[in-house]
Short mmCIF file of C-alpha atoms in Angstrom, two decimals:
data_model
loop_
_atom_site.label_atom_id
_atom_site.label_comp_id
_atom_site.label_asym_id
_atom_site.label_seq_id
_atom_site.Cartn_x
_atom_site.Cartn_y
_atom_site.Cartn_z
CA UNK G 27 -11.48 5.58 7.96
CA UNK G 28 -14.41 6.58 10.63
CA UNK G 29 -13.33 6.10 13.62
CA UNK G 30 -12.16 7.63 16.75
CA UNK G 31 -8.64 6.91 16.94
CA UNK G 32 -6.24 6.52 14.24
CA UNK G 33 -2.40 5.22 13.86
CA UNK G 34 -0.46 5.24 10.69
CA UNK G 35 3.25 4.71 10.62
CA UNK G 36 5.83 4.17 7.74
CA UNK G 37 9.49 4.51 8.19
CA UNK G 38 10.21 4.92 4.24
CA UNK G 39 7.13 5.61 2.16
CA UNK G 40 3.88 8.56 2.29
CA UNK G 41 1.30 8.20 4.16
CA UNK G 42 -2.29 9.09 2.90
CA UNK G 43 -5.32 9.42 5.66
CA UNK G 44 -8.99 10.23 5.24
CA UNK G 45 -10.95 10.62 8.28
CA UNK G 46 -15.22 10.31 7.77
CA UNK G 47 -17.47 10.95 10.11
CA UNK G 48 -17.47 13.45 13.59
CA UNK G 49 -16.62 13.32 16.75
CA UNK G 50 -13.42 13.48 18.36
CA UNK G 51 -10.35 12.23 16.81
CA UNK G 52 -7.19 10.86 18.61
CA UNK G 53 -3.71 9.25 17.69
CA UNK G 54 -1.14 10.02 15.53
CA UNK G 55 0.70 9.59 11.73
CA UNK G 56 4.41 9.10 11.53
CA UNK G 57 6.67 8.72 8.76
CA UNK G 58 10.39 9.28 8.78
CA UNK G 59 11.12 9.53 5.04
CA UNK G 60 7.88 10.77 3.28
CA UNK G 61 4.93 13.12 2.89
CA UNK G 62 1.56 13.13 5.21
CA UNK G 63 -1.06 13.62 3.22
CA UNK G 64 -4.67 13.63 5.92
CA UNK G 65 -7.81 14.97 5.30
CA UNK G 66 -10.92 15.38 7.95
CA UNK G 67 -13.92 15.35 7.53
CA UNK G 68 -16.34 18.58 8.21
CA UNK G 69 -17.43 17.62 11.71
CA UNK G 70 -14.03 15.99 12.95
CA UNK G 71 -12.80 17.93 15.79
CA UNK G 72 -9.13 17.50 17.67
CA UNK G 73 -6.02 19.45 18.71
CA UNK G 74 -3.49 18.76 16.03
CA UNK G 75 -0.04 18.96 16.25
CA UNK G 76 2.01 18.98 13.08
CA UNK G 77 5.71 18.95 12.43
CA UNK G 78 8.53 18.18 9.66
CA UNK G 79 12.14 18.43 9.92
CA UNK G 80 12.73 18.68 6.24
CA UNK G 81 9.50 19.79 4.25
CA UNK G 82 6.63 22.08 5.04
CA UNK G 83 3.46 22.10 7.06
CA UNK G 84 0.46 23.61 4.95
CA UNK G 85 -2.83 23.99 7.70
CA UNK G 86 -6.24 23.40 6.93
CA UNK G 87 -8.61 25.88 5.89
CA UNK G 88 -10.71 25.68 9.09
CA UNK G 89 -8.29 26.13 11.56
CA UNK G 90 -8.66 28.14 15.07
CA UNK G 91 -5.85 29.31 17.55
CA UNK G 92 -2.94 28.16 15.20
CA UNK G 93 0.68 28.57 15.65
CA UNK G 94 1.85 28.44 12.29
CA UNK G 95 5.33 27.83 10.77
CA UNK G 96 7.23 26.80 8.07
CA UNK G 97 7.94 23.27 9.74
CA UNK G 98 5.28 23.15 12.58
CA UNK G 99 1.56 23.58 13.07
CA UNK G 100 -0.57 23.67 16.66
CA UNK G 101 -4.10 24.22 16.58
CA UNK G 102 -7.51 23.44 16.83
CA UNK G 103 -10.01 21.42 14.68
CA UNK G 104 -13.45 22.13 15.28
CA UNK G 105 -14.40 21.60 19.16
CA UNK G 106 -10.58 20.52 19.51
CA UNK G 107 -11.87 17.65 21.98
CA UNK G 108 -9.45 14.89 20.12
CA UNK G 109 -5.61 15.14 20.33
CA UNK G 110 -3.96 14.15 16.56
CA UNK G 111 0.11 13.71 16.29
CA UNK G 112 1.33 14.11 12.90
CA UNK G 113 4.90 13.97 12.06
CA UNK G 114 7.49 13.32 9.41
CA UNK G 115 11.51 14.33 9.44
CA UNK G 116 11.80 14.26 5.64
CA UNK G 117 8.67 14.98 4.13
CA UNK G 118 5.70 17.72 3.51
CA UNK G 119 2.68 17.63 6.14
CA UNK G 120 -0.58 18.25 4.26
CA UNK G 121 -3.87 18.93 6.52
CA UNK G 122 -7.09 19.42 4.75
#
């Protein structure tokens, strides 16, 4: 996918999201009953918030001002000017 915005929902199945390209990136990934799998590309930047009920959050590599726990992420992506929702309530959150 290279765009700016992005919205991915499933209520009962993973969800699996590459992002191309740079720039700001907005919108959000739901699932209720599976994994997030989303990977950005170098020169994406946004403010990501992550969450799972039931699973684990694992952060990206190039991450600044994070809050990090075992079932919830917050921080920023590059020049953080995008705003990215990602969230599952049974399910692993995987940010690359």
């Amino acid at each position: 996918l290279v765009s700016g915005f992005v919205e991915a929902s499933s209520h009962n199945g993973d969800i699996a999201v590459r992002i191309d390209g740079d720039g700001a990136l907005d919108g959000s990934v739901t699932t209720h009953n599976g994994d997030v799998d989303l990977t950005l590309a170098e020169g994406r930047g946004t403010m990501l918030e992550a969450a799972t009920h039931n699973g684990r959050v694992t952060p990206p590599s190039r991450l600044v001002d994070a809050t990090i726990g075992k079932h919830k992420l917050t921080c920023r992506i590059g020049d953080g000017k995008g705003k990215l929702l990602v969230n599952t309530h049974n399910g692993n959150v995987v940010v690359r």
